Amino acid sequence: MAEAIKVLLVDDHQVVRRGLRTFLEVQDDIEVVGEASDGAEGVARAEELRPDVVLMDVKMPGMDGVEALRRLRELDNPARVLIVTSFTEQRTVVPALRAGAAGYVYKDIDPDALAGAIRSVHAGHVLLQPEVAGALLSQEEAGSGQGRAGSLTEREREVLGLIADGRSNREIARALVLSEKTVKTHVSNILMKLDLADRTQAALWAVRHGVTG
């Protein structure tokens, strides 16, 4: 059996954390390894516990979810962060995605869909609603990164197109008949050449510039 996905819960409401834990603990492939009540504690616990996925609220007292995301990026923490929010406004969700979140879900999400979302971001997928992806794109300058497109090799463009399709490294490796290690190298090169921070930004860049898998 594959190793369980280690999940950290970060939310300032204890009842929300308890509800999430109660459901997730009955999943055979998901293990809740810890909780935190604000962003600062969440960052500290993520560094201590090294979870695979962090379920992060956005609005919290003290350090909020967006600042916690930025801090985790600065620390080069590998955890994938899934925003769990009750706020639907783009001005709330978009900054979190730009700070490095792998996607977001709403707190009223169906429990089975939440488990599926956790598995999806752990596999390397990016969860973006179309309207939020559009808002992110509209905030980019029209020509942003276009001049760097020519620096990509043909193989890197293929990998980038598959990232835009939401494929994980494993799925890209299978599609292109490459090793996962080689795919990781291509992804790193793409981010460096395009001056992008993560896969989310790479996927958005690919959509804007018409690079598809």
Phi, psi and omega in degrees: 000138180294153180294141183295149176285121182275124186239137174248133180258124180234105181202141183280352178259117183299323182295326177292314179299319181295318179296316178298315181298316182303317180287313187293332182290347178268359177275127184295330187253012180231132180234121176279114185262351179177173179223160175210150186256358175201175185297317182297315178293325179298317178298314181298317181290324178295322177291324181285315189265340181050059179289163175280320183226138174247125172268113191240126171286158179269306184271107178220151177294153182073234178283118181277181185295324181295315180294323178297320176300314180298320180294319179297323178295316179300324181277357181058038177285130187280356184300140173273129185254124176250116180286130175242108191225156173261359182263128182257353183293139179298329182292345176268315186281319185303313179301326179293319178293320179292335179279354174123006178295146179276353180157188180208154173223162179266154185294343178267016181298147174299134183307317180295325178292325177296315178300320178296322179295320179297315179296322182294311181290329177296328179282355177106003181282160175246125181260105181231127170287144183307319183292328179283322175301318178297321179294321178297315181297321183293339180276348179276148175291143188305322183261010185303121175080352185300322182292342181268353184300324182294345180280348181279140173284167179299320179295320179295324176294323177296315179297316180299319178299322179286328173299317179297332177280359179084018181281145174279169178302321180296317180291323177295317179301318180293318183293324185258003181056056178232166173280155177299325179298319179295319178298317179301321178296317178298317180298316179299318179295321179298313181298319181293313184294325182266000180057050180246156186269329186200181183295326179300312179295324179296317180297317180294319178299316182298319179296315182298321187260013172073026177266113183232157182279000000 
